[in-house]
XYZ file of C-alpha atoms in Angstrom:
449
model
C 6.763 8.520 13.269
C 5.305 11.948 11.995
C 1.543 11.696 11.307
C 0.556 13.220 7.779
C -0.526 16.337 7.897
C -3.915 17.678 5.477
C -3.024 20.333 3.390
C -5.251 23.302 3.027
C -5.510 25.687 -0.201
C -6.511 28.534 2.205
C -3.625 29.007 4.328
C -5.409 29.886 8.227
C -2.693 32.012 9.360
C -1.703 35.741 9.940
C 1.241 36.379 6.922
C 1.396 39.963 6.692
C 4.947 39.977 7.309
C 4.367 40.519 11.266
C 2.764 38.128 13.982
C -0.847 39.010 14.949
C -3.122 38.157 17.818
C -4.914 35.376 18.008
C -8.781 35.778 18.984
C -9.525 33.645 21.449
C -11.265 31.286 19.777
C -8.519 31.240 16.926
C -10.718 32.813 14.900
C -8.066 35.509 13.763
C -6.369 33.572 10.863
C -10.166 33.318 9.411
C -10.461 36.856 9.311
C -7.359 37.530 7.558
C -8.369 34.572 4.568
C -11.823 36.751 3.880
C -10.383 40.214 3.979
C -7.754 38.499 0.722
C -10.970 37.820 -0.241
C -12.674 40.899 -0.408
C -10.281 42.388 -1.420
C -8.872 39.438 -4.793
C -9.264 40.538 -7.834
C -12.519 38.729 -9.841
C -11.159 36.565 -12.836
C -14.098 34.936 -15.140
C -13.702 30.876 -15.577
C -13.433 28.747 -18.599
C -17.126 29.213 -18.506
C -17.136 32.159 -18.293
C -18.497 33.473 -14.580
C -17.080 35.407 -12.661
C -14.691 33.695 -9.779
C -12.869 34.887 -6.424
C -8.966 34.529 -7.462
C -7.256 34.750 -4.027
C -3.118 35.571 -4.245
C -1.035 34.065 -1.477
C 1.440 36.319 -2.375
C 4.233 33.275 -2.584
C 5.556 34.809 -5.591
C 6.547 37.779 -3.716
C 7.363 35.914 -0.580
C 11.123 34.254 -0.726
C 10.659 32.624 2.734
C 7.819 32.204 5.854
C 8.253 31.441 9.332
C 6.323 29.621 11.244
C 5.968 31.064 15.087
C 5.419 28.432 17.262
C 4.377 30.491 20.534
C 1.030 30.094 23.333
C 1.488 34.233 23.147
C 2.190 35.874 20.167
C 0.657 39.455 21.217
C 3.642 39.632 23.380
C 5.869 38.167 20.851
C 9.577 39.984 20.217
C 9.154 39.440 16.616
C 10.245 42.766 15.035
C 7.488 43.692 11.982
C 10.816 43.839 9.770
C 12.272 40.560 8.766
C 13.584 40.520 5.295
C 14.997 37.451 3.071
C 18.224 38.209 1.290
C 16.878 39.929 -1.424
C 15.130 41.964 0.532
C 11.771 41.186 0.537
C 10.062 40.177 3.769
C 9.471 37.045 5.102
C 5.717 36.182 5.950
C 5.441 35.432 9.408
C 2.260 32.861 10.677
C 1.845 32.293 14.270
C 0.096 29.491 15.906
C -0.004 28.981 19.862
C 0.518 25.801 20.316
C 1.088 22.381 18.493
C -2.262 21.368 17.114
C -2.108 24.953 15.279
C 1.283 23.962 14.103
C -0.063 21.251 12.726
C -3.135 22.819 10.551
C -0.707 25.570 9.494
C 2.374 23.497 8.595
C 2.345 23.558 4.828
C 5.164 22.474 1.941
C 5.871 26.112 1.973
C 6.913 26.733 4.827
C 10.674 27.106 5.805
C 11.687 27.499 9.110
C 9.894 26.852 12.434
C 10.620 29.483 15.522
C 9.224 27.464 18.589
C 9.195 28.789 21.960
C 10.814 25.569 24.334
C 8.964 26.836 26.782
C 5.618 25.515 25.439
C 4.482 21.849 26.967
C 4.559 19.625 25.121
C 1.784 16.698 24.302
C 1.739 14.310 27.051
C 4.764 15.394 28.417
C 5.183 17.582 31.867
C 7.787 20.041 32.306
C 9.796 17.471 34.523
C 10.183 14.871 32.255
C 11.895 16.091 29.259
C 12.765 20.296 28.598
C 12.779 19.527 25.282
C 9.654 17.235 24.594
C 8.146 19.936 22.386
C 11.384 20.136 20.216
C 11.330 16.736 19.766
C 7.785 16.522 18.877
C 7.919 19.391 16.154
C 10.976 17.811 14.735
C 8.869 14.388 14.346
C 5.958 16.701 12.442
C 8.342 18.674 10.453
C 11.273 16.515 9.819
C 12.010 18.518 6.689
C 11.953 21.901 8.121
C 14.322 24.359 9.422
C 13.682 25.064 13.183
C 14.664 27.787 15.283
C 14.560 26.997 19.036
C 13.429 30.431 21.212
C 14.766 30.081 25.110
C 15.061 32.276 27.541
C 18.614 34.674 27.929
C 20.963 33.198 29.418
C 20.131 29.483 28.825
C 22.298 28.752 26.636
C 22.732 25.595 27.708
C 19.367 24.403 26.638
C 19.963 26.427 23.997
C 22.677 23.917 22.851
C 21.213 21.181 24.198
C 18.682 22.008 21.424
C 21.054 22.479 18.417
C 22.748 18.833 19.531
C 18.793 17.501 19.765
C 17.994 18.903 15.711
C 17.373 22.420 15.742
C 19.354 24.296 13.355
C 19.990 27.232 15.744
C 19.146 28.566 19.373
C 18.092 32.259 19.709
C 17.277 33.979 22.885
C 14.161 35.576 23.694
C 15.054 38.902 25.109
C 17.643 39.813 22.182
C 15.689 39.143 19.311
C 15.910 42.050 16.435
C 14.709 42.290 13.148
C 18.028 42.233 11.761
C 19.328 39.438 14.035
C 16.084 37.029 13.464
C 15.957 37.689 9.134
C 20.143 36.225 9.247
C 19.239 33.280 11.712
C 16.219 32.838 9.613
C 18.220 32.227 6.435
C 21.100 30.676 8.266
C 18.930 27.815 9.228
C 17.231 27.279 6.073
C 19.933 27.188 3.756
C 21.808 24.750 6.774
C 18.922 22.506 6.541
C 19.502 22.119 2.981
C 22.613 21.778 3.288
C 22.142 19.013 5.718
C 18.854 17.449 3.331
C 21.142 17.164 0.609
C 24.034 15.467 2.322
C 21.908 13.274 3.526
C 20.420 12.214 0.218
C 23.975 11.905 -1.134
C 24.574 9.624 1.987
C 21.895 7.098 1.274
C 22.481 7.501 -2.354
C 25.665 6.240 -1.499
C 24.758 3.842 0.956
C 22.178 2.345 -1.650
C 24.908 2.087 -4.476
C 26.946 0.348 -1.550
C 24.634 -2.236 -0.700
C 23.281 -2.743 -4.866
C 26.769 -3.359 -6.130
C 27.377 -5.898 -3.141
C 24.106 -7.702 -4.141
C 25.175 -7.457 -7.716
C 28.672 -9.035 -6.858
C 27.155 -11.960 -4.760
C 25.404 -12.346 -7.945
C 28.161 -13.092 -10.197
C 29.328 -16.488 -9.984
C 31.843 -18.325 -8.817
C 33.462 -21.069 -11.251
C 33.317 -24.951 -10.149
C 36.368 -26.014 -11.099
C 38.116 -27.653 -8.353
C 40.491 -30.474 -9.698
C 40.166 -29.659 -13.643
C 43.222 -29.200 -15.571
C 41.602 -26.408 -17.456
C 41.959 -22.960 -16.940
C 38.983 -20.112 -16.892
C 38.813 -16.273 -17.593
C 35.809 -14.218 -18.031
C 34.850 -10.359 -18.279
C 31.555 -8.755 -17.446
C 30.520 -5.357 -18.702
C 26.913 -4.495 -18.080
C 25.484 -1.907 -20.366
C 23.499 -0.271 -17.358
C 24.869 2.802 -16.100
C 26.309 2.012 -12.688
C 25.568 -1.274 -12.855
C 27.251 -4.668 -12.250
C 24.743 -6.971 -13.124
C 22.851 -6.593 -16.836
C 20.913 -9.956 -18.509
C 24.029 -11.153 -19.631
C 24.731 -14.463 -17.394
C 27.105 -17.429 -17.621
C 28.783 -20.083 -15.427
C 30.730 -22.858 -15.370
C 31.200 -26.072 -12.693
C 32.759 -29.142 -12.960
C 30.578 -32.590 -12.388
C 32.058 -35.352 -10.448
C 32.701 -37.555 -13.988
C 35.095 -34.991 -14.680
C 33.032 -33.099 -17.794
C 33.250 -29.491 -17.107
C 30.334 -27.817 -18.512
C 30.139 -24.568 -19.815
C 26.991 -22.026 -20.392
C 26.434 -18.450 -21.257
C 23.379 -16.975 -22.239
C 21.384 -13.174 -22.738
C 17.709 -12.145 -21.741
C 16.613 -9.634 -23.944
C 16.649 -6.351 -22.278
C 19.139 -4.585 -20.419
C 17.283 -3.703 -17.586
C 16.845 -5.036 -13.604
C 14.399 -7.453 -14.127
C 16.547 -8.570 -16.764
C 19.122 -8.813 -14.557
C 17.409 -10.513 -12.302
C 15.587 -13.083 -14.195
C 19.309 -14.230 -15.807
C 20.188 -14.926 -12.128
C 17.461 -17.314 -12.094
C 18.030 -18.900 -15.325
C 21.834 -19.192 -13.773
C 21.702 -20.996 -10.806
C 18.353 -23.175 -12.257
C 21.162 -24.038 -15.063
C 24.059 -25.151 -12.524
C 21.620 -26.964 -10.042
C 19.609 -28.804 -13.136
C 23.729 -29.672 -14.436
C 24.873 -30.428 -11.203
C 21.770 -33.026 -11.134
C 22.868 -34.444 -14.196
C 20.758 -33.156 -16.716
C 22.327 -31.954 -20.067
C 21.080 -31.112 -23.710
C 17.562 -30.842 -24.951
C 16.433 -32.303 -21.560
C 18.129 -29.336 -19.718
C 17.293 -26.606 -21.886
C 13.669 -27.486 -21.894
C 13.822 -27.408 -18.141
C 15.251 -24.152 -18.481
C 12.312 -22.838 -20.733
C 10.314 -24.014 -18.490
C 11.551 -21.933 -15.618
C 11.904 -18.909 -17.948
C 8.478 -18.864 -18.955
C 7.360 -19.519 -15.354
C 9.530 -16.192 -14.195
C 9.335 -13.964 -16.677
C 7.573 -10.553 -16.176
C 6.192 -10.642 -19.890
C 5.629 -13.583 -22.536
C 7.497 -11.670 -24.856
C 10.573 -11.546 -22.874
C 12.691 -14.803 -24.067
C 16.342 -16.014 -23.376
C 19.605 -16.404 -25.454
C 21.585 -19.748 -24.269
C 24.995 -21.952 -25.120
C 25.994 -24.881 -22.983
C 29.360 -26.836 -23.636
C 29.760 -29.642 -22.620
C 33.784 -30.870 -22.489
C 34.865 -34.233 -21.896
C 37.469 -35.809 -19.038
C 39.971 -35.541 -21.405
C 39.194 -32.261 -22.762
C 39.669 -33.269 -26.526
C 36.160 -33.120 -27.283
C 32.303 -31.169 -26.579
C 28.741 -31.708 -27.081
C 27.310 -28.202 -27.924
C 23.981 -26.945 -27.986
C 22.567 -23.821 -29.109
C 19.537 -21.870 -27.951
C 19.814 -18.738 -30.698
C 22.717 -18.005 -29.200
C 26.001 -16.995 -31.533
C 28.533 -19.707 -31.588
C 31.507 -20.223 -29.549
C 34.999 -19.598 -31.444
C 37.705 -21.744 -31.157
C 41.440 -21.588 -31.379
C 43.978 -23.469 -31.535
C 47.867 -22.383 -31.839
C 49.222 -23.090 -35.135
C 45.384 -22.821 -36.866
C 43.114 -19.771 -37.209
C 41.005 -18.935 -35.160
C 37.482 -20.484 -36.040
C 33.754 -20.165 -35.096
C 32.104 -23.663 -34.104
C 29.608 -25.432 -36.941
C 25.920 -23.565 -36.064
C 23.870 -24.836 -38.634
C 21.409 -27.264 -35.594
C 21.007 -24.080 -34.132
C 17.772 -23.839 -32.177
C 15.471 -21.121 -31.470
C 16.050 -18.545 -28.108
C 14.597 -20.208 -24.624
C 10.747 -18.849 -24.244
C 10.072 -18.861 -27.947
C 8.368 -22.103 -29.287
C 6.781 -24.362 -26.469
C 7.903 -27.930 -27.156
C 11.248 -26.582 -28.607
C 13.667 -29.439 -29.286
C 17.612 -28.158 -29.002
C 20.475 -30.772 -30.867
C 23.386 -31.669 -29.205
C 26.258 -31.710 -31.753
C 29.776 -33.071 -30.934
C 32.319 -30.914 -31.423
C 36.244 -31.848 -31.752
C 38.587 -29.487 -29.799
C 41.593 -31.100 -29.820
C 44.623 -31.298 -27.803
C 45.462 -27.722 -26.630
C 43.207 -24.709 -27.461
C 40.972 -21.553 -26.728
C 37.294 -21.584 -26.478
C 35.655 -18.491 -26.282
C 31.327 -18.387 -25.566
C 30.335 -14.157 -25.759
C 27.308 -12.666 -25.897
C 26.062 -10.433 -28.452
C 27.199 -7.342 -26.772
C 30.838 -8.228 -27.846
C 29.506 -8.592 -31.918
C 26.912 -5.625 -32.226
C 28.743 -2.873 -31.406
C 29.701 -0.553 -34.568
C 32.767 -0.020 -36.696
C 33.702 3.737 -36.308
C 31.057 6.244 -37.525
C 29.140 4.298 -39.794
C 26.513 1.544 -39.360
C 28.591 -0.783 -40.194
C 29.329 -3.434 -37.241
C 31.650 -5.486 -36.125
C 29.770 -8.958 -36.373
C 31.098 -12.363 -35.873
C 33.647 -11.951 -38.861
C 35.552 -8.777 -37.362
C 35.474 -10.764 -33.717
C 36.811 -13.796 -34.897
C 39.609 -11.779 -36.952
C 39.957 -9.479 -34.020
C 40.563 -12.767 -31.871
C 42.929 -14.401 -35.264
C 45.434 -11.097 -33.896
C 45.663 -11.012 -30.411
C 45.904 -14.964 -30.813
C 48.944 -14.425 -32.168
C 50.180 -12.041 -30.759
C 50.808 -13.985 -27.816
C 47.600 -12.959 -25.686
C 45.735 -15.816 -23.605
C 43.563 -15.482 -20.882
C 42.403 -12.277 -19.076
C 45.132 -9.931 -20.953
C 43.218 -11.595 -24.201
C 39.631 -11.228 -22.910
C 40.710 -7.735 -21.944
C 42.539 -6.638 -25.463
C 39.276 -7.821 -26.946
C 36.658 -5.628 -24.792
C 38.667 -2.496 -24.993
C 39.703 -2.958 -28.698
C 35.562 -3.806 -29.456
C 35.002 -0.680 -27.319
C 37.678 2.046 -28.891
C 35.857 0.955 -32.523
C 32.646 1.601 -31.030
C 34.014 5.354 -30.547
C 33.068 4.783 -26.804
C 31.021 2.531 -24.018
C 28.879 -0.403 -25.484
C 24.732 -0.206 -25.188
C 24.590 -4.194 -24.851
C 25.705 -6.318 -21.823
C 28.737 -7.912 -22.890
C 30.005 -11.021 -21.080
C 33.038 -13.382 -22.303
C 34.486 -16.292 -20.563
C 37.440 -18.280 -21.988
C 38.096 -21.985 -20.987
C 42.155 -22.985 -22.283
C 43.532 -26.427 -21.821
C 47.275 -27.003 -22.034
C 48.975 -29.612 -22.136
């Protein structure tokens, strides 16, 4: 793992556009800084005092090269290194990896490394590319050019395979060749970094999608004659899961329990809380709880798991009797389900006894209402994202009445199941003039004798 390199405000390096020989004690870099300080313009600070202002010339130079070689004085680096715009390429020199670590700041674009240098803790016989591997660990974001002896193409090619952007022969260097190699290496490194970030982003997106897909419920309806369909559209861009949640399970006594809910908010925290509430609802339902007792326990779960006391969740639960003709309904601040039957207009189930949303009132109660379904019916549970979309360019919203009329028409046209939900969600989106900003969840249970 690369060791963090401390950044220095004054760069102790030769930056005049050509490599200079370092002093025996390594003080040549300090002299360049002192010279720059002596000639720098003096500017008043905010208090009116005169201070030194050292120009680092970064505005006048496009590229900076760090040369790592044990004999900078005998370096074949030419003095006329130019970038693509014709501006001089600034050169810093380091005689060993320790000096290189001090000079390796964010404004360095490329490293020219002599492969003959020894790597710390390695002998020449252990690994010919140990010094290169050390530099690649030290500077994973920088372009690296390997400098090797003339005719040693095999070692240079191996350096590229290990991670260098290119290799050069020491005795064949000239200013034009090296300038071009530096520019190409920098661009190649930028391209590789962009491709790597893109691949990492795609991998994270795939992992997130697999995770979110795994968190969506699988209805447990084995043995039930009821047919199930659902549509889910999160409001967050590129997400599969939002703050809306739903589930359907059948208990051993033949009762089918359906639930849909909505956590206020649209972020990943709300989505995670929705998943927790859904899982808790399934566990409590399979354990035999229903109605007020179940909702009271869910409120305790929400109060313990939410990140903020202001967060609440609406919920609608329906318990359909084994004969499929009647159901118990509990509403916790949630819109009432819609019931559609052959030969009768679609209508909303009663919501006069709607209780408060979960997390608003400690010790709240949620009445359980009995409703008659009949012999053949379609029951649609939905979140408010379906009814809060706008109609055209104005501020008018679809609302429950508009949704009811829409479902009546689509039901009369013979739409059922998945086709009905797909048509409903698409029409709501079209009426809104584009994608809905809120999460949308809709589930449909059908009973056909």
